[in-house]
PDB file of C-alpha atoms in Angstrom:
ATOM      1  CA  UNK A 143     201.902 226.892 140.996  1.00 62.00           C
ATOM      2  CA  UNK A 144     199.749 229.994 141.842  1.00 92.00           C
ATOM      3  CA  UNK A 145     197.562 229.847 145.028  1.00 97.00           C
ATOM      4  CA  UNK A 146     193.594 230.202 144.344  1.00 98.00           C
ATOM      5  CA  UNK A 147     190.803 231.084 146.538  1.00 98.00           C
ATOM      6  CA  UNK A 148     187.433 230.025 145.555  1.00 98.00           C
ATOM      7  CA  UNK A 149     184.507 231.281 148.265  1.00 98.00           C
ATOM      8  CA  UNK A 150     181.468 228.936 148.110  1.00 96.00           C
ATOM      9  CA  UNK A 151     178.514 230.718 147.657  1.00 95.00           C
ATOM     10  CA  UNK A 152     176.961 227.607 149.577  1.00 91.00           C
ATOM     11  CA  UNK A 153     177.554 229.881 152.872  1.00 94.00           C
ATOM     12  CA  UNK A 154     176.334 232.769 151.139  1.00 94.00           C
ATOM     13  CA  UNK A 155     172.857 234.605 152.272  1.00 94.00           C
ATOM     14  CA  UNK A 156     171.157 233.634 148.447  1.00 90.00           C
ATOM     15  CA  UNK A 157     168.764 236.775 148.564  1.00 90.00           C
ATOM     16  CA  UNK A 158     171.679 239.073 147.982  1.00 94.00           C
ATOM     17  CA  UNK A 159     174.236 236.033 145.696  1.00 93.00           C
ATOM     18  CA  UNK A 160     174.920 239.172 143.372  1.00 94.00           C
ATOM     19  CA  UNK A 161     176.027 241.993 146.311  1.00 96.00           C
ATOM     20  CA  UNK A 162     177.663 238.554 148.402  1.00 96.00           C
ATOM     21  CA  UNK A 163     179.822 237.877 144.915  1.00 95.00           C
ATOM     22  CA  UNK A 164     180.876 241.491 145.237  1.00 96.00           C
ATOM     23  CA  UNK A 165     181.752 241.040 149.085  1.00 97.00           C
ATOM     24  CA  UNK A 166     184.668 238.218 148.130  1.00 96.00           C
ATOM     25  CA  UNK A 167     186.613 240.699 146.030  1.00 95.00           C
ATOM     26  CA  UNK A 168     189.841 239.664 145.712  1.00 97.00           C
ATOM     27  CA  UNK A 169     188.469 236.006 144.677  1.00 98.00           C
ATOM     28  CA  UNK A 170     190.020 233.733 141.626  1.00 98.00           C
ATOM     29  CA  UNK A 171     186.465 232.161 141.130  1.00 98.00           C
ATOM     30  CA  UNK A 172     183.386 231.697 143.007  1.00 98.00           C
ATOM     31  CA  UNK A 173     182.315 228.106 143.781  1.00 98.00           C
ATOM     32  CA  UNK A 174     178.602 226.980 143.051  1.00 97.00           C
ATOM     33  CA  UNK A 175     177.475 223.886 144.674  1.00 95.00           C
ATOM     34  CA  UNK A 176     174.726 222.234 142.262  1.00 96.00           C
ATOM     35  CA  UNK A 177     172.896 219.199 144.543  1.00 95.00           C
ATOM     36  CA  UNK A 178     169.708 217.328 143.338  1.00 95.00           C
ATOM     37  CA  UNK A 179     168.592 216.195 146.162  1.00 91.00           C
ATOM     38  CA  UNK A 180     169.579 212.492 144.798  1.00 93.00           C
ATOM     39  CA  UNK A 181     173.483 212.345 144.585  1.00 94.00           C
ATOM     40  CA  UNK A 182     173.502 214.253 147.627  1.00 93.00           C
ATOM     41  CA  UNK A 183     171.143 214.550 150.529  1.00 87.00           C
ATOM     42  CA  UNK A 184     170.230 218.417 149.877  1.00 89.00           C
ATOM     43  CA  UNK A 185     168.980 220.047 147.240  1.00 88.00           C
ATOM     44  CA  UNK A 186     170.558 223.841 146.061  1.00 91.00           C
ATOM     45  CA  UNK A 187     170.517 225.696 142.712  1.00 90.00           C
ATOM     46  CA  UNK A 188     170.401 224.924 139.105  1.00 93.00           C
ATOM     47  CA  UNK A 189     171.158 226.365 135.585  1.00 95.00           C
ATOM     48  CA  UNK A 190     169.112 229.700 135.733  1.00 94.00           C
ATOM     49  CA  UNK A 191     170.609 230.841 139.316  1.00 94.00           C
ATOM     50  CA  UNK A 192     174.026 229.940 136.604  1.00 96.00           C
ATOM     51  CA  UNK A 193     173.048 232.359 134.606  1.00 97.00           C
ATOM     52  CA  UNK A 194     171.745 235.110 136.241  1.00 96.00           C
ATOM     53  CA  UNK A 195     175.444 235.085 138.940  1.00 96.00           C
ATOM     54  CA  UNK A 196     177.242 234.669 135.118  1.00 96.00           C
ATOM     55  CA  UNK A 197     175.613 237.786 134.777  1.00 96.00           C
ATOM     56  CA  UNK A 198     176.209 239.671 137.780  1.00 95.00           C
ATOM     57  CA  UNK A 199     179.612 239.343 138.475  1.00 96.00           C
ATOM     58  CA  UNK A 200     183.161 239.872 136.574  1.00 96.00           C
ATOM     59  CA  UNK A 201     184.515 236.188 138.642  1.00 97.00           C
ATOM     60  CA  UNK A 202     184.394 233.834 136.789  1.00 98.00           C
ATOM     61  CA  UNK A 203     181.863 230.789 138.002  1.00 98.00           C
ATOM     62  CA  UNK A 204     183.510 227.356 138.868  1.00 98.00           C
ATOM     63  CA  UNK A 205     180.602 225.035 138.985  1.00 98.00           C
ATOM     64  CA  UNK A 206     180.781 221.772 141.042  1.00 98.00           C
ATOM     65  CA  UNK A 207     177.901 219.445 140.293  1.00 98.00           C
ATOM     66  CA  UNK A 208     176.953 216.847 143.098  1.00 97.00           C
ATOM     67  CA  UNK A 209     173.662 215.403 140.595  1.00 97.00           C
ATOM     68  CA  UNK A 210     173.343 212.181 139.039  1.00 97.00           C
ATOM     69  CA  UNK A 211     173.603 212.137 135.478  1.00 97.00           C
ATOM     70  CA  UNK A 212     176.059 215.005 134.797  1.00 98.00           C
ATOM     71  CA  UNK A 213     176.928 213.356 131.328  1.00 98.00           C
ATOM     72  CA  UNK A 214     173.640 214.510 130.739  1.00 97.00           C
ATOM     73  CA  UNK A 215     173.590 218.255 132.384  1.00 97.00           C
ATOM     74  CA  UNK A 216     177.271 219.289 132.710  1.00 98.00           C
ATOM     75  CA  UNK A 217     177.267 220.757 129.427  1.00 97.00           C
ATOM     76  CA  UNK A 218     174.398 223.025 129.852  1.00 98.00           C
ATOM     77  CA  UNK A 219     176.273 224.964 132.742  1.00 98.00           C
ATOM     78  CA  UNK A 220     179.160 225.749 130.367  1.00 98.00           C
ATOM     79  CA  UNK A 221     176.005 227.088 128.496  1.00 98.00           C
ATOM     80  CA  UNK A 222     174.957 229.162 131.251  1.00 98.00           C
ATOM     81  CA  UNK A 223     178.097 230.666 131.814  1.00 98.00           C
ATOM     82  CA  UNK A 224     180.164 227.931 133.640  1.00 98.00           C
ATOM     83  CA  UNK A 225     183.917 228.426 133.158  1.00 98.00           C
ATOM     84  CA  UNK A 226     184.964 225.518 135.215  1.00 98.00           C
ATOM     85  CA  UNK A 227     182.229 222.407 135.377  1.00 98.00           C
ATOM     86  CA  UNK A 228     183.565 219.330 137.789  1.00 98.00           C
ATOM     87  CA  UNK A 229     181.321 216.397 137.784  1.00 98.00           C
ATOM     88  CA  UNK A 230     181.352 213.052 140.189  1.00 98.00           C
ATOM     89  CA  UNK A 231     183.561 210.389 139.320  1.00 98.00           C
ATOM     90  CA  UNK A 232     181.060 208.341 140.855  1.00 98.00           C
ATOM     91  CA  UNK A 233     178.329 209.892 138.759  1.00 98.00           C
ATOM     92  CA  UNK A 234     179.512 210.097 135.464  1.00 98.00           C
ATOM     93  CA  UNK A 235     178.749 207.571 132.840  1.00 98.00           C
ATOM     94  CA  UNK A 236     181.426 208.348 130.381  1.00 98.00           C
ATOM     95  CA  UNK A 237     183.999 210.584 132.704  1.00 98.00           C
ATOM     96  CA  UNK A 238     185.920 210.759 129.540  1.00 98.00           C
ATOM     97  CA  UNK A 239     183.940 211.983 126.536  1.00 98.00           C
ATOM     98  CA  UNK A 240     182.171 214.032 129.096  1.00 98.00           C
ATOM     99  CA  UNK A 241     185.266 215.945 130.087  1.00 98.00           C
ATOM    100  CA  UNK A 242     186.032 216.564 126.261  1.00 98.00           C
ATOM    101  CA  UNK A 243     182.546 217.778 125.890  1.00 98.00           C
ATOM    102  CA  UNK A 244     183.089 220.251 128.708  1.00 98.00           C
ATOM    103  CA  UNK A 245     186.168 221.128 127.408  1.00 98.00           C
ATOM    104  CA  UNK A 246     184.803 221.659 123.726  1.00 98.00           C
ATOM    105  CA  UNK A 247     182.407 223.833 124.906  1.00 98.00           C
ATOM    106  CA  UNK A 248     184.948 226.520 126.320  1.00 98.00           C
ATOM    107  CA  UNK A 249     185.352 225.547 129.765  1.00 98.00           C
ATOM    108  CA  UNK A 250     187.583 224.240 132.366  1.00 98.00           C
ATOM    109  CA  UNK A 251     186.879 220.317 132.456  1.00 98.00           C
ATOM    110  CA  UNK A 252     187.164 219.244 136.378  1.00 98.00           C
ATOM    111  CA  UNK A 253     186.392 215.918 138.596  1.00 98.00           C
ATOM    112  CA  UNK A 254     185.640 215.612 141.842  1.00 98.00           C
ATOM    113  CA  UNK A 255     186.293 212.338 144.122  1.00 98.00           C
ATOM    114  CA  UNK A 256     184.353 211.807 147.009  1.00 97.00           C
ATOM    115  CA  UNK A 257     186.177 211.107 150.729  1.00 97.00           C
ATOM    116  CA  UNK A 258     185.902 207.283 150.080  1.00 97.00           C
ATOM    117  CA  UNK A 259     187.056 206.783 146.385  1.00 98.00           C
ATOM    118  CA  UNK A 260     190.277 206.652 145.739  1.00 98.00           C
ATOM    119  CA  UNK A 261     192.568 208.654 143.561  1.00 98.00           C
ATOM    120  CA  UNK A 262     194.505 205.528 141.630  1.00 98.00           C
ATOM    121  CA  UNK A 263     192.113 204.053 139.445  1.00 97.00           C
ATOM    122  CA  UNK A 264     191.545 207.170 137.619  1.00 98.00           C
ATOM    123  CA  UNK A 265     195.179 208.002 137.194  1.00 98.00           C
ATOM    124  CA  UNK A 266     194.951 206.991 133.633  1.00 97.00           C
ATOM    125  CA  UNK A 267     191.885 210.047 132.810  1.00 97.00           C
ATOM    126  CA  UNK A 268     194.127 212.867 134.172  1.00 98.00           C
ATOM    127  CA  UNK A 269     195.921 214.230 131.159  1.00 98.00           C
ATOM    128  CA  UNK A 270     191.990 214.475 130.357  1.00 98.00           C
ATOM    129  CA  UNK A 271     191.437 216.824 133.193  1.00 98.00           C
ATOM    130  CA  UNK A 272     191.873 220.817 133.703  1.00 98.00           C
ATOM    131  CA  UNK A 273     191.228 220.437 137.776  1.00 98.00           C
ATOM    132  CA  UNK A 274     190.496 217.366 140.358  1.00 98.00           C
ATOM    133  CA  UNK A 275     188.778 218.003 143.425  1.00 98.00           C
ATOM    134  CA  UNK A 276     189.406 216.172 146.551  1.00 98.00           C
ATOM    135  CA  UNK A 277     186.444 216.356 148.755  1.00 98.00           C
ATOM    136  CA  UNK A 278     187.671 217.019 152.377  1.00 98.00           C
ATOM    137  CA  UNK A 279     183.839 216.210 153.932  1.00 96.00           C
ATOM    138  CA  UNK A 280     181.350 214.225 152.642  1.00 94.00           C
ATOM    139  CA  UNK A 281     179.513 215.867 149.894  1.00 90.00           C
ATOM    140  CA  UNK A 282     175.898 217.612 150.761  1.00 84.00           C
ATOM    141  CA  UNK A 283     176.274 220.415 153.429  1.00 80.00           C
ATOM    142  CA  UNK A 284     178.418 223.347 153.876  1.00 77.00           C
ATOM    143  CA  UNK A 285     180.134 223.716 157.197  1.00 78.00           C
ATOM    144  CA  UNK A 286     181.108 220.199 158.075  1.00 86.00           C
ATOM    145  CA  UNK A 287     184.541 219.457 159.741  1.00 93.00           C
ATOM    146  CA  UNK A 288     187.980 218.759 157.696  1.00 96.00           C
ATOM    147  CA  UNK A 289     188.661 215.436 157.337  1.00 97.00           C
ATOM    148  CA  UNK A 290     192.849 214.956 157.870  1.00 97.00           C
ATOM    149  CA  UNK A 291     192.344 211.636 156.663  1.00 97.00           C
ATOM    150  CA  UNK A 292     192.134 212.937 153.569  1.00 98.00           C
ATOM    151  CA  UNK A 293     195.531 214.647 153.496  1.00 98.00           C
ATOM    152  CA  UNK A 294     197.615 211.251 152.495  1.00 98.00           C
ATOM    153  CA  UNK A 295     195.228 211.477 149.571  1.00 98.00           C
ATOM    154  CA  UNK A 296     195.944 214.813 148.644  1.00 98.00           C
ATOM    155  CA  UNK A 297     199.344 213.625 149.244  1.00 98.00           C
ATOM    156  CA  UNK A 298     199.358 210.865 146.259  1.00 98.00           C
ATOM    157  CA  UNK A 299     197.182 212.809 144.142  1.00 98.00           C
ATOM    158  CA  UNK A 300     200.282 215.232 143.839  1.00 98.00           C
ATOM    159  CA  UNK A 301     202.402 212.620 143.327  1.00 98.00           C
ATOM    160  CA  UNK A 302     200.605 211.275 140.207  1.00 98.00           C
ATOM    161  CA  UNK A 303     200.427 214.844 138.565  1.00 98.00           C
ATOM    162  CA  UNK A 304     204.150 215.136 138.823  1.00 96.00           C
ATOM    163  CA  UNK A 305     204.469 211.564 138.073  1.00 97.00           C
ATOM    164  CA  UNK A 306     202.886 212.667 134.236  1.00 96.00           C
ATOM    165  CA  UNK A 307     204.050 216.238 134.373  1.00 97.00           C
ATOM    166  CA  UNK A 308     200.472 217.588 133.838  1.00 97.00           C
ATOM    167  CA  UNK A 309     199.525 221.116 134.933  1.00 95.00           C
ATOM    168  CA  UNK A 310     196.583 219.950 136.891  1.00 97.00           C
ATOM    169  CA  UNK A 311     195.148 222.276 139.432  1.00 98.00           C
ATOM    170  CA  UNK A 312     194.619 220.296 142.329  1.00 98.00           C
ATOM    171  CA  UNK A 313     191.571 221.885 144.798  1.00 98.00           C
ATOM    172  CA  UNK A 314     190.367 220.996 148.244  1.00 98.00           C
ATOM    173  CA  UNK A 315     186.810 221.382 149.020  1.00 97.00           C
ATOM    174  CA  UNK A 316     184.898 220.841 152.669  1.00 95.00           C
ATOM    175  CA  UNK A 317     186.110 222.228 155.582  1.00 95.00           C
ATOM    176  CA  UNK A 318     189.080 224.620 154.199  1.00 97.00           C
ATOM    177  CA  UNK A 319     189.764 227.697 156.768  1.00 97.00           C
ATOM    178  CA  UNK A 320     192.502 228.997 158.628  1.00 98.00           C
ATOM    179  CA  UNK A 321     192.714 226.361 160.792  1.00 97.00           C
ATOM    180  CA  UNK A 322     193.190 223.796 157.868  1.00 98.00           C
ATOM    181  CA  UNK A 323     194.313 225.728 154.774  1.00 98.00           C
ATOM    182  CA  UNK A 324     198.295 225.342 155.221  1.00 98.00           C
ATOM    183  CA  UNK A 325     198.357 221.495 155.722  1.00 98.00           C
ATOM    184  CA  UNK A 326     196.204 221.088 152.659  1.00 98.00           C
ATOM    185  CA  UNK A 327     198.628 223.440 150.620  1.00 98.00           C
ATOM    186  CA  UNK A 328     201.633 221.828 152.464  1.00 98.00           C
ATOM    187  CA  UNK A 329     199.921 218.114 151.036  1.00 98.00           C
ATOM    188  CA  UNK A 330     199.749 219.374 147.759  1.00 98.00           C
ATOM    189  CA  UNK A 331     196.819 220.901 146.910  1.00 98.00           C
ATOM    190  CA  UNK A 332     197.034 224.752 145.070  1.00 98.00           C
ATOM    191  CA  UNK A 333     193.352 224.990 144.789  1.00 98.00           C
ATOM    192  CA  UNK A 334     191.037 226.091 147.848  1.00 98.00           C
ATOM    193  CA  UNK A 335     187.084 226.244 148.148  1.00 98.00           C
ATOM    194  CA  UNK A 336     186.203 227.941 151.448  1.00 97.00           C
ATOM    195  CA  UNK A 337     182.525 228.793 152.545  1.00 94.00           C
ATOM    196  CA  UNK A 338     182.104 229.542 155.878  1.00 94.00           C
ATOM    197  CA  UNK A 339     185.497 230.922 156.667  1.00 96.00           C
ATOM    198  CA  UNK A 340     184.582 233.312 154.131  1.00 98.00           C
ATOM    199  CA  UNK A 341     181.229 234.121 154.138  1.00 97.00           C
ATOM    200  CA  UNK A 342     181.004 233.880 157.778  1.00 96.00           C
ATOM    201  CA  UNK A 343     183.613 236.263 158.218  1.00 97.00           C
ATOM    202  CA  UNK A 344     182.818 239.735 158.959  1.00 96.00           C
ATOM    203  CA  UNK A 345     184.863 240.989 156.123  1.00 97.00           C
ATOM    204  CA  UNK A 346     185.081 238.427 153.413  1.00 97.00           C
ATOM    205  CA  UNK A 347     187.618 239.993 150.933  1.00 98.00           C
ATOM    206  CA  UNK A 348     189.869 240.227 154.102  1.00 98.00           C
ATOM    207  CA  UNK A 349     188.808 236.429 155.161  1.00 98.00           C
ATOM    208  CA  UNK A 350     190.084 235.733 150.973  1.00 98.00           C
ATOM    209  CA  UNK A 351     193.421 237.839 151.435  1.00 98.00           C
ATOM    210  CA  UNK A 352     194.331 236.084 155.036  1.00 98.00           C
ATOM    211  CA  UNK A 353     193.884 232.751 153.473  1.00 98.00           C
ATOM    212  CA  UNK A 354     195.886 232.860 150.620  1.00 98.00           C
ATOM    213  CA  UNK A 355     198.677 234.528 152.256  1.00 98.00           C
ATOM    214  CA  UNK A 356     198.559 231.339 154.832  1.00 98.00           C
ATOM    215  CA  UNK A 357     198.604 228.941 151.136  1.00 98.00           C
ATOM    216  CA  UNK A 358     201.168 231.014 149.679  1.00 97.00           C
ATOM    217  CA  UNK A 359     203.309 230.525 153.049  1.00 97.00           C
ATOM    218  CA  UNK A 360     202.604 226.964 152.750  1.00 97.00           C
ATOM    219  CA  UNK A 361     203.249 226.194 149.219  1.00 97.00           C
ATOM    220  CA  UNK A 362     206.658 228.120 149.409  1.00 95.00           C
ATOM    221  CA  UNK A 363     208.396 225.391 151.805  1.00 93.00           C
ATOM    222  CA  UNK A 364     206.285 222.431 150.242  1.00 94.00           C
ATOM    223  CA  UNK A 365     208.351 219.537 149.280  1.00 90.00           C
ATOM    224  CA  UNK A 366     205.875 219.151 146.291  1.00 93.00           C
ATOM    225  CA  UNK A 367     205.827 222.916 145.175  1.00 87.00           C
ATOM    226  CA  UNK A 368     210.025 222.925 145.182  1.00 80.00           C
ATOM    227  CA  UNK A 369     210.090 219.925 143.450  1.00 65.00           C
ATOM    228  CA  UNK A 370     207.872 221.623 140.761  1.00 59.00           C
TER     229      UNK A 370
END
């Protein structure tokens, strides 16, 4: 399973998103956080910042919606360019037609779980499912600390895509850096969303090299990835 590095633009300066997409070169996708202010305690961008990034850079834009009604909204960020769109388990009216929708519509069809929901009930949607996240921090603000609690999680998550032999990506989002990157790779996750060990870096391509070189390391002696 190949490593990927997805900078948040959460931690990026948002008068310059366009030169700060440039900055990560080296990146699989850039990660947009989407809050309403209601889901989450913090409100961000919408569907014409979307656009204009779609625009303005050659990464591709993976999308990660913390807003109520995403059954309602998801599709239009496929729309504005979009080509990965995760919505809230805990938000999501229909998490199944929704994902189809998402799909239908040309993109990447992902779901993210907050710290306190857990992974088994929705074992049975997976096959339906290009991505899950696993949120590592509660959901709202950038630069919170990793929660290790969360790796067992991570942990059985893995387990259940190998248990169906689906080629899930499996990403980690909230407190991913250097410090935390190889246990989260080592748990099972292949997928990484990193913000301010990025973006507060002084060089942030270099910040996106150095951390997938520590997930690569990690993912080579994995139980999980050998097992693969």
């Amino acid at each position: 399973m190949a490593v990927q590095i997805n900078p948040s633009i959460l931690s990026a300066d948002f008068a310059r998103l366009a030169d700060e997409a440039k900055a990560a070169e080296g990146a699989d996708w850039l990660h947009v956080d989407v809050m309403d202010n209601h889901f989450v305690p913090n409100l961000t961008l919408g569907v014409p910042v979307v656009e204009s990034l779609a625009r303005a850079t050659d990464t591709p834009l993976d999308c990660h919606l913390m807003i109520e009604d995403p059954d309602r909204w998801a599709p239009q960020y496929v729309e504005a360019g979009a080509g990965s769109v995760t919505f809230h388990a805990e938000a999501a009216a229909a998490p199944v037609r929704l994902a189809r929708e998402i799909r239908a519509k040309g993109a990447r069809a992902s779901m993210a779980l907050k710290p306190g929901t857990p992974i088994e009930p929705y074992e049975d949607l997976l096959p339906e499912l290009d991505m899950l996240l696993i949120m590592t921090v509660e959901p709202g603000f950038g630069g919170q600390a990793f929660l290790d609690i969360m790796l067992p999680k991570i942990r059985r998550t893995r387990e259940l895509i190998g248990k169906h032999g689906l080629e899930l990506w499996l990403q980690v989002d909230g407190g991913v850096s250097a410090a935390t990157i190889e246990r989260c790779a080592e748990a099972g996750a292949d997928v990484f969303v990193a913000g301010s060990a990025v973006y507060g870096a002084k060089d942030p391509a270099e910040a996106v090299r150095a951390l997938r070189t520590q997930a690569e390391g990690a993912t080579a002696s994995a139980a999980w990835a050998c097992d693969h």
